[in-house]
Amino acid sequence: MTPFAWALLGFVLGAALGAAVVWMVIQRAARKVRGQIVNRHHLGEILAPLRAAVVVVSEADFVLAASAFARKLGMARGSSLYPAEVSDLLADARKSKRTMECDLRLVGASGEPMQLAVRAVPLSNGAAVIVGEDRSEDLRFSETRRDFVANISHELKTPIGAIGLLAEAADSAAGDPEAVHLFLGKLTKETRRLNELVSQIIALSRLQAVDPLLDAHEVEVTQVMEAAVARCAEIAEAGSISISVQAEPDLIVIGDAEELETAVTNLVQNAVAYSEPGARVAVTSGLADDGRVEIRVSDNGIGISTEDQKRIFERFFRVNADRSRASGGTGLGLSIVKHVAVAHGGEVTVWSRVGRGSTFTLRLPQSIEGGSE
Ligand code: ADP
Protein backbone atom coordinates (compact mmCIF):
# COMPACT_ATOMS: atom_id res chain seq x y z
CA MET A 1 0.00 0.00 0.00
CA THR A 2 1.08 3.52 -0.71
CA PRO A 3 1.78 5.91 2.20
CA PHE A 4 -1.34 7.81 1.17
CA ALA A 5 -3.46 4.61 1.42
CA TRP A 6 -1.96 3.92 4.91
CA ALA A 7 -2.77 7.47 5.97
CA LEU A 8 -6.32 7.16 4.63
CA LEU A 9 -6.83 3.81 6.41
CA GLY A 10 -5.43 5.33 9.63
CA PHE A 11 -7.76 8.29 9.31
CA VAL A 12 -10.84 6.09 8.66
CA LEU A 13 -9.99 3.76 11.58
CA GLY A 14 -9.32 6.76 13.87
CA ALA A 15 -12.62 8.40 12.87
CA ALA A 16 -14.50 5.12 13.40
CA LEU A 17 -12.88 4.65 16.82
CA GLY A 18 -13.66 8.27 17.76
CA ALA A 19 -17.29 7.88 16.64
CA ALA A 20 -17.59 4.66 18.63
CA VAL A 21 -16.24 6.36 21.76
CA VAL A 22 -18.62 9.33 21.31
CA TRP A 23 -21.54 6.94 20.75
CA MET A 24 -20.64 4.98 23.91
CA VAL A 25 -20.39 8.18 25.94
CA ILE A 26 -23.78 9.36 24.64
CA GLN A 27 -25.36 5.97 25.37
CA ARG A 28 -23.90 5.97 28.87
CA ALA A 29 -25.22 9.46 29.48
CA ALA A 30 -28.63 8.50 28.08
CA ARG A 31 -28.68 5.38 30.28
CA LYS A 32 -27.79 7.55 33.25
CA VAL A 33 -30.58 10.00 32.44
CA ARG A 34 -33.08 7.16 31.91
CA GLY A 35 -31.89 5.62 35.14
CA GLN A 36 -32.41 8.90 36.96
CA ILE A 37 -35.96 9.23 35.68
CA VAL A 38 -37.04 5.76 36.68
CA ASN A 39 -34.99 5.58 39.86
CA ARG A 40 -37.39 5.44 42.82
CA HIS A 41 -35.04 7.32 45.07
CA HIS A 42 -34.65 10.20 42.64
CA LEU A 43 -38.36 10.24 41.91
CA GLY A 44 -38.94 10.60 45.65
CA GLU A 45 -36.46 13.49 45.72
CA ILE A 46 -38.29 15.24 42.88
CA LEU A 47 -41.72 14.82 44.50
CA ALA A 48 -40.70 15.60 48.08
CA PRO A 49 -40.73 19.43 47.89
CA LEU A 50 -43.97 19.73 45.90
CA ARG A 51 -46.76 21.65 47.59
CA ALA A 52 -49.39 19.31 46.12
CA ALA A 53 -50.01 15.81 47.41
CA VAL A 54 -48.47 13.63 44.66
CA VAL A 55 -48.21 9.83 44.82
CA VAL A 56 -46.75 7.59 42.11
CA VAL A 57 -47.93 3.96 42.27
CA SER A 58 -46.84 0.84 40.45
CA GLU A 59 -49.07 -1.37 38.29
CA ALA A 60 -49.97 -3.28 41.45
CA ASP A 61 -50.80 -0.02 43.29
CA PHE A 62 -47.68 -0.04 45.46
CA VAL A 63 -46.48 3.44 46.35
CA LEU A 64 -43.20 4.08 44.47
CA ALA A 65 -42.76 7.66 45.61
CA ALA A 66 -44.79 10.40 47.30
CA SER A 67 -44.46 14.09 48.05
CA ALA A 68 -43.93 15.10 51.69
CA PHE A 69 -47.40 16.69 51.70
CA ALA A 70 -49.02 13.41 50.54
CA ARG A 71 -47.23 11.55 53.36
CA LYS A 72 -48.24 14.23 55.88
CA LEU A 73 -51.88 13.83 54.86
CA GLY A 74 -51.57 10.05 55.16
CA MET A 75 -52.33 9.40 51.46
CA ALA A 76 -49.14 7.29 51.27
CA ARG A 77 -48.31 5.12 54.28
CA GLY A 78 -45.26 2.93 53.63
CA SER A 79 -46.08 1.41 50.26
CA SER A 80 -49.88 1.59 50.67
CA LEU A 81 -52.25 4.12 49.21
CA TYR A 82 -54.96 5.73 51.39
CA PRO A 83 -57.84 6.42 51.90
CA ALA A 84 -60.22 3.97 50.21
CA GLU A 85 -61.79 6.78 48.12
CA VAL A 86 -58.42 7.35 46.40
CA SER A 87 -57.91 3.64 45.67
CA ASP A 88 -61.46 3.47 44.25
CA LEU A 89 -60.80 6.54 42.11
CA LEU A 90 -57.59 4.95 40.81
CA ALA A 91 -59.43 1.70 40.01
CA ASP A 92 -62.03 3.69 38.03
CA ALA A 93 -59.27 5.57 36.19
CA ARG A 94 -57.48 2.34 35.27
CA LYS A 95 -60.71 0.74 34.11
CA SER A 96 -61.75 3.69 31.95
CA LYS A 97 -58.12 4.38 30.89
CA ARG A 98 -58.53 8.08 31.53
CA THR A 99 -58.00 10.68 34.28
CA MET A 100 -60.67 10.63 36.99
CA GLU A 101 -61.31 13.36 39.57
CA CYS A 102 -63.02 13.65 42.93
CA ASP A 103 -63.19 15.95 45.96
CA LEU A 104 -61.82 14.52 49.17
CA ARG A 105 -62.24 15.73 52.74
CA LEU A 106 -59.39 14.85 55.05
CA VAL A 107 -58.17 15.84 58.49
CA GLY A 108 -54.87 17.79 58.36
CA ALA A 109 -51.79 17.15 60.51
CA SER A 110 -53.01 19.49 63.27
CA GLY A 111 -56.60 18.24 63.15
CA GLU A 112 -57.96 20.94 60.84
CA PRO A 113 -60.49 19.94 58.12
CA MET A 114 -58.96 19.88 54.65
CA GLN A 115 -60.48 19.72 51.21
CA LEU A 116 -58.50 18.21 48.33
CA ALA A 117 -59.26 18.10 44.60
CA VAL A 118 -57.83 14.66 43.67
CA ARG A 119 -56.95 13.38 40.18
CA ALA A 120 -55.88 9.83 39.34
CA VAL A 121 -53.91 9.60 36.09
CA PRO A 122 -53.11 6.14 34.61
CA LEU A 123 -49.73 6.05 32.78
CA SER A 124 -48.98 4.08 29.61
CA ASN A 125 -46.52 1.74 31.42
CA GLY A 126 -49.16 0.58 33.90
CA ALA A 127 -48.07 2.87 36.74
CA ALA A 128 -50.26 5.79 37.82
CA VAL A 129 -49.98 9.23 39.40
CA ILE A 130 -52.37 10.61 42.00
CA VAL A 131 -52.36 14.39 42.43
CA GLY A 132 -54.23 16.11 45.26
CA GLU A 133 -54.48 19.92 45.30
CA ASP A 134 -55.29 21.69 48.53
CA ARG A 135 -58.62 23.50 48.21
CA SER A 136 -59.00 24.16 51.96
CA GLU A 137 -58.49 27.91 51.54
CA ASP A 138 -61.43 28.02 49.07
CA LEU A 139 -63.49 25.95 51.50
CA ARG A 140 -62.65 28.26 54.43
CA PHE A 141 -63.46 31.30 52.29
CA SER A 142 -66.87 30.01 51.30
CA GLU A 143 -67.60 28.96 54.90
CA THR A 144 -66.63 32.43 56.18
CA ARG A 145 -68.85 34.00 53.54
CA ARG A 146 -71.75 31.69 54.45
CA ASP A 147 -71.32 32.47 58.18
CA PHE A 148 -71.08 36.17 57.39
CA VAL A 149 -74.31 36.14 55.39
CA ALA A 150 -76.06 34.12 58.13
CA ASN A 151 -74.77 36.52 60.80
CA ILE A 152 -75.77 39.61 58.82
CA SER A 153 -79.29 38.25 58.34
CA HIS A 154 -79.55 37.58 62.07
CA GLU A 155 -78.12 40.98 63.05
CA LEU A 156 -80.42 42.82 60.64
CA LYS A 157 -83.52 40.89 61.62
CA THR A 158 -83.21 41.84 65.30
CA PRO A 159 -83.54 45.65 64.93
CA ILE A 160 -85.99 45.34 62.02
CA GLY A 161 -88.22 43.07 64.11
CA ALA A 162 -87.95 45.44 67.08
CA ILE A 163 -88.85 48.46 64.91
CA GLY A 164 -91.99 46.68 63.65
CA LEU A 165 -93.10 45.75 67.18
CA LEU A 166 -92.38 49.21 68.61
CA ALA A 167 -94.31 50.90 65.79
CA GLU A 168 -97.31 48.64 66.51
CA ALA A 169 -96.99 49.30 70.24
CA ALA A 170 -96.88 53.07 69.68
CA ASP A 171 -99.92 52.83 67.44
CA SER A 172 -101.97 50.88 69.95
CA ALA A 173 -100.97 53.25 72.77
CA ALA A 174 -102.28 56.23 70.81
CA GLY A 175 -104.38 57.47 73.76
CA ASP A 176 -101.43 57.44 76.18
CA PRO A 177 -98.89 60.14 75.19
CA GLU A 178 -96.36 58.98 77.80
CA ALA A 179 -96.31 55.43 76.44
CA VAL A 180 -96.13 56.71 72.86
CA HIS A 181 -93.16 58.87 73.85
CA LEU A 182 -91.44 55.85 75.44
CA PHE A 183 -92.00 53.61 72.41
CA LEU A 184 -90.87 56.31 69.98
CA GLY A 185 -87.66 56.79 72.00
CA LYS A 186 -86.93 53.06 71.70
CA LEU A 187 -87.85 53.15 68.04
CA THR A 188 -85.27 55.90 67.44
CA LYS A 189 -82.61 53.86 69.25
CA GLU A 190 -83.28 50.74 67.15
CA THR A 191 -83.30 52.82 63.96
CA ARG A 192 -79.88 54.25 64.90
CA ARG A 193 -78.58 50.76 65.50
CA LEU A 194 -79.85 49.57 62.17
CA ASN A 195 -78.27 52.59 60.50
CA GLU A 196 -74.91 51.91 62.22
CA LEU A 197 -75.02 48.25 61.23
CA VAL A 198 -75.81 48.99 57.58
CA SER A 199 -73.05 51.64 57.46
CA GLN A 200 -70.51 49.18 58.90
CA ILE A 201 -71.53 46.46 56.45
CA ILE A 202 -71.17 48.91 53.56
CA ALA A 203 -67.80 50.09 54.93
CA LEU A 204 -66.57 46.52 55.17
CA SER A 205 -67.64 45.59 51.63
CA ARG A 206 -66.12 48.81 50.26
CA LEU A 207 -62.85 48.01 52.06
CA GLN A 208 -62.81 44.56 50.54
CA ALA A 209 -63.43 45.88 47.04
CA VAL A 210 -60.78 48.63 46.94
CA ASP A 211 -57.05 48.41 47.63
CA PRO A 212 -56.15 51.65 49.49
CA LEU A 213 -52.56 51.44 48.26
CA LEU A 214 -53.63 51.65 44.59
CA ASP A 215 -54.63 55.30 45.02
CA ALA A 216 -52.51 56.14 48.05
CA HIS A 217 -51.60 59.53 49.47
CA GLU A 218 -49.36 60.75 52.24
CA VAL A 219 -51.41 60.87 55.41
CA GLU A 220 -50.45 62.80 58.53
CA VAL A 221 -50.86 60.53 61.53
CA THR A 222 -51.59 63.40 63.96
CA GLN A 223 -54.51 64.53 61.80
CA VAL A 224 -55.93 60.99 61.71
CA MET A 225 -55.73 60.76 65.51
CA GLU A 226 -57.31 64.17 66.10
CA ALA A 227 -60.12 63.56 63.61
CA ALA A 228 -60.89 60.19 65.22
CA VAL A 229 -60.97 61.66 68.72
CA ALA A 230 -63.22 64.50 67.52
CA ARG A 231 -65.66 61.94 66.10
CA CYS A 232 -65.86 60.27 69.52
CA ALA A 233 -66.19 63.47 71.57
CA GLU A 234 -69.95 63.17 71.98
CA ILE A 235 -70.01 59.56 73.24
CA ALA A 236 -67.03 60.25 75.50
CA GLU A 237 -68.82 63.19 77.06
CA ALA A 238 -71.99 61.15 77.51
CA GLY A 239 -69.96 58.54 79.43
CA SER A 240 -67.93 61.16 81.38
CA ILE A 241 -64.77 59.74 79.83
CA SER A 242 -61.76 61.93 79.09
CA ILE A 243 -59.64 61.32 76.00
CA SER A 244 -56.05 62.56 75.81
CA VAL A 245 -53.98 62.74 72.62
CA GLN A 246 -50.19 62.62 72.62
CA ALA A 247 -48.91 62.58 69.06
CA GLU A 248 -45.33 62.44 67.87
CA PRO A 249 -45.10 65.19 65.25
CA ASP A 250 -44.38 64.70 61.54
CA LEU A 251 -45.27 61.02 61.28
CA ILE A 252 -46.51 60.23 57.79
CA VAL A 253 -47.96 57.00 56.42
CA ILE A 254 -49.12 56.10 52.94
CA GLY A 255 -52.74 55.18 52.36
CA ASP A 256 -56.32 56.34 52.57
CA ALA A 257 -56.92 59.00 55.25
CA GLU A 258 -60.64 58.21 55.51
CA GLU A 259 -60.05 54.50 56.09
CA LEU A 260 -57.32 55.14 58.67
CA GLU A 261 -59.61 57.59 60.46
CA THR A 262 -62.38 54.98 60.54
CA ALA A 263 -59.98 52.40 62.01
CA VAL A 264 -58.73 54.71 64.79
CA THR A 265 -62.29 55.92 65.46
CA ASN A 266 -63.42 52.32 65.96
CA LEU A 267 -60.62 51.75 68.47
CA VAL A 268 -61.41 54.95 70.39
CA GLN A 269 -65.17 54.19 70.33
CA ASN A 270 -64.46 50.76 71.84
CA ALA A 271 -62.12 52.20 74.47
CA VAL A 272 -64.94 54.53 75.52
CA ALA A 273 -67.69 51.89 75.25
CA TYR A 274 -65.85 49.30 77.36
CA SER A 275 -64.76 51.68 80.14
CA GLU A 276 -66.67 52.77 83.23
CA PRO A 277 -67.84 56.38 83.65
CA GLY A 278 -64.99 58.66 84.71
CA ALA A 279 -62.33 56.52 83.01
CA ARG A 280 -59.47 57.84 80.87
CA VAL A 281 -58.60 56.92 77.31
CA ALA A 282 -55.17 57.75 75.84
CA VAL A 283 -54.40 57.96 72.13
CA THR A 284 -50.66 58.11 71.44
CA SER A 285 -48.32 57.70 68.48
CA GLY A 286 -44.63 57.04 67.97
CA LEU A 287 -42.03 55.15 65.97
CA ALA A 288 -41.42 51.51 66.85
CA ASP A 289 -37.89 50.02 66.93
CA ASP A 290 -38.50 48.46 63.51
CA GLY A 291 -39.23 51.91 62.02
CA ARG A 292 -42.98 51.40 61.73
CA VAL A 293 -45.46 54.00 62.87
CA GLU A 294 -47.51 53.01 65.92
CA ILE A 295 -50.89 54.42 66.88
CA ARG A 296 -51.91 53.20 70.33
CA VAL A 297 -55.34 53.44 71.95
CA SER A 298 -55.29 52.57 75.67
CA ASP A 299 -58.05 52.39 78.24
CA ASN A 300 -58.35 51.33 81.84
CA GLY A 301 -61.70 49.67 81.20
CA ILE A 302 -63.10 46.16 81.59
CA GLY A 303 -60.31 44.40 79.63
CA ILE A 304 -60.48 41.20 77.56
CA SER A 305 -59.50 37.66 78.63
CA THR A 306 -56.60 35.95 76.82
CA GLU A 307 -59.06 33.45 75.34
CA ASP A 308 -61.34 36.14 73.91
CA GLN A 309 -58.39 38.16 72.59
CA LYS A 310 -57.89 35.39 69.99
CA ARG A 311 -61.37 36.01 68.55
CA ILE A 312 -62.17 39.71 68.90
CA PHE A 313 -60.98 40.54 65.37
CA GLU A 314 -63.51 38.09 63.88
CA ARG A 315 -66.62 39.57 62.31
CA PHE A 316 -69.59 39.71 64.72
CA PHE A 317 -67.61 38.27 67.63
CA ARG A 318 -68.52 39.95 70.91
CA VAL A 319 -67.42 39.01 74.41
CA ASN A 320 -70.70 40.21 75.84
CA ALA A 321 -73.36 40.73 73.17
CA ASP A 322 -75.69 42.65 75.50
CA ARG A 323 -73.02 45.14 76.56
CA SER A 324 -71.94 45.56 72.93
CA ARG A 325 -75.50 46.20 71.74
CA ALA A 326 -76.23 48.54 74.65
CA SER A 327 -73.31 50.73 73.57
CA GLY A 328 -74.40 50.67 69.93
CA GLY A 329 -71.81 48.03 68.94
CA THR A 330 -72.25 45.90 65.85
CA GLY A 331 -69.46 43.35 66.35
CA LEU A 332 -67.83 44.57 63.13
CA GLY A 333 -65.62 47.40 64.47
CA LEU A 334 -62.41 45.44 65.09
CA SER A 335 -62.73 43.37 61.91
CA ILE A 336 -62.80 46.68 60.02
CA VAL A 337 -59.69 47.87 61.94
CA LYS A 338 -57.88 44.65 61.06
CA HIS A 339 -58.87 44.91 57.43
CA VAL A 340 -57.64 48.52 57.18
CA ALA A 341 -54.35 47.63 58.92
CA VAL A 342 -53.61 44.68 56.63
CA ALA A 343 -54.65 46.57 53.47
CA HIS A 344 -52.13 49.29 54.44
CA GLY A 345 -49.34 46.73 54.86
CA GLY A 346 -49.59 46.85 58.64
CA GLU A 347 -51.19 45.03 61.56
CA VAL A 348 -53.26 45.55 64.68
CA THR A 349 -52.45 43.86 67.99
CA VAL A 350 -53.97 43.89 71.45
CA TRP A 351 -52.63 43.82 74.99
CA SER A 352 -55.26 43.41 77.66
CA ARG A 353 -55.94 42.22 81.19
CA VAL A 354 -59.44 41.66 82.57
CA GLY A 355 -60.33 44.48 84.98
CA ARG A 356 -57.20 46.49 84.14
CA GLY A 357 -57.77 47.69 80.61
CA SER A 358 -56.61 47.28 77.03
CA THR A 359 -54.17 48.76 74.55
CA PHE A 360 -54.77 48.32 70.84
CA THR A 361 -51.75 49.10 68.63
CA LEU A 362 -52.02 49.85 64.94
CA ARG A 363 -48.62 49.47 63.20
CA LEU A 364 -48.17 50.91 59.73
CA PRO A 365 -45.19 51.31 57.43
CA GLN A 366 -43.78 54.84 57.60
CA SER A 367 -43.67 56.93 54.43
CA ILE A 368 -39.96 57.25 53.61
CA GLU A 369 -40.15 60.79 52.11
CA GLY A 370 -42.28 62.09 54.92
CA GLY A 371 -40.49 60.21 57.71
CA SER A 372 -38.86 61.98 60.63
CA GLU A 373 -35.61 60.02 60.26
P1 ADP B 1 -68.44 45.84 68.96
O1 ADP B 1 -69.21 46.61 67.96
O2 ADP B 1 -69.23 44.78 69.65
O3 ADP B 1 -67.67 46.71 69.90
P2 ADP B 1 -65.87 45.11 67.85
O4 ADP B 1 -65.53 44.27 66.69
O5 ADP B 1 -65.43 46.53 67.83
O6 ADP B 1 -67.41 44.98 68.06
O7 ADP B 1 -65.24 44.43 69.14
C1 ADP B 1 -65.46 43.04 69.35
C2 ADP B 1 -65.54 42.75 70.85
O8 ADP B 1 -64.25 42.97 71.45
C3 ADP B 1 -66.48 43.68 71.60
O9 ADP B 1 -67.81 43.21 71.56
C4 ADP B 1 -65.90 43.65 73.01
O10 ADP B 1 -66.36 42.51 73.68
C5 ADP B 1 -64.40 43.47 72.77
N1 ADP B 1 -63.66 44.77 72.86
C6 ADP B 1 -63.27 45.55 71.83
N2 ADP B 1 -62.57 46.60 72.29
C7 ADP B 1 -62.53 46.51 73.63
C8 ADP B 1 -61.94 47.30 74.67
N3 ADP B 1 -61.26 48.40 74.42
N4 ADP B 1 -62.10 46.86 75.95
C9 ADP B 1 -62.78 45.72 76.22
N5 ADP B 1 -63.35 44.94 75.28
C10 ADP B 1 -63.23 45.32 74.00
mmCIF file of C-alpha atoms and ligand atoms in Angstrom, residues 270-271 274 299 302-304 312 317-319 324 329-334 358 360, ligand 1:
data_model
loop_
_atom_site.group_PDB
_atom_site.id
_atom_site.type_symbol
_atom_site.label_atom_id
_atom_site.label_comp_id
_atom_site.label_asym_id
_atom_site.label_seq_id
_atom_site.Cartn_x
_atom_site.Cartn_y
_atom_site.Cartn_z
ATOM 1 C CA ASN A 270 -64.461 50.756 71.840
ATOM 2 C CA ALA A 271 -62.116 52.195 74.467
ATOM 3 C CA TYR A 274 -65.852 49.303 77.361
ATOM 4 C CA ASP A 299 -58.054 52.394 78.236
ATOM 5 C CA ILE A 302 -63.101 46.161 81.590
ATOM 6 C CA GLY A 303 -60.308 44.395 79.634
ATOM 7 C CA ILE A 304 -60.476 41.201 77.556
ATOM 8 C CA ILE A 312 -62.175 39.707 68.898
ATOM 9 C CA PHE A 317 -67.608 38.272 67.626
ATOM 10 C CA ARG A 318 -68.518 39.946 70.905
ATOM 11 C CA VAL A 319 -67.417 39.006 74.405
ATOM 12 C CA SER A 324 -71.936 45.561 72.934
ATOM 13 C CA GLY A 329 -71.811 48.028 68.943
ATOM 14 C CA THR A 330 -72.248 45.898 65.848
ATOM 15 C CA GLY A 331 -69.456 43.353 66.347
ATOM 16 C CA LEU A 332 -67.830 44.570 63.126
ATOM 17 C CA GLY A 333 -65.621 47.396 64.468
ATOM 18 C CA LEU A 334 -62.411 45.435 65.091
ATOM 19 C CA SER A 358 -56.611 47.275 77.032
ATOM 20 C CA PHE A 360 -54.768 48.319 70.841
HETATM 21 P P1 ADP B 1 -68.440 45.837 68.956
HETATM 22 O O1 ADP B 1 -69.213 46.606 67.961
HETATM 23 O O2 ADP B 1 -69.227 44.783 69.651
HETATM 24 O O3 ADP B 1 -67.668 46.711 69.897
HETATM 25 P P2 ADP B 1 -65.870 45.115 67.854
HETATM 26 O O4 ADP B 1 -65.529 44.274 66.691
HETATM 27 O O5 ADP B 1 -65.432 46.532 67.825
HETATM 28 O O6 ADP B 1 -67.409 44.981 68.059
HETATM 29 O O7 ADP B 1 -65.244 44.431 69.141
HETATM 30 C C1 ADP B 1 -65.459 43.043 69.352
HETATM 31 C C2 ADP B 1 -65.543 42.752 70.845
HETATM 32 O O8 ADP B 1 -64.250 42.973 71.447
HETATM 33 C C3 ADP B 1 -66.477 43.685 71.601
HETATM 34 O O9 ADP B 1 -67.808 43.210 71.557
HETATM 35 C C4 ADP B 1 -65.899 43.653 73.007
HETATM 36 O O10 ADP B 1 -66.360 42.505 73.682
HETATM 37 C C5 ADP B 1 -64.401 43.473 72.767
HETATM 38 N N1 ADP B 1 -63.661 44.766 72.863
HETATM 39 C C6 ADP B 1 -63.268 45.545 71.833
HETATM 40 N N2 ADP B 1 -62.571 46.603 72.291
HETATM 41 C C7 ADP B 1 -62.533 46.507 73.629
HETATM 42 C C8 ADP B 1 -61.939 47.296 74.673
HETATM 43 N N3 ADP B 1 -61.264 48.401 74.417
HETATM 44 N N4 ADP B 1 -62.097 46.863 75.952
HETATM 45 C C9 ADP B 1 -62.776 45.722 76.224
HETATM 46 N N5 ADP B 1 -63.353 44.938 75.283
HETATM 47 C C10 ADP B 1 -63.228 45.317 73.999
#
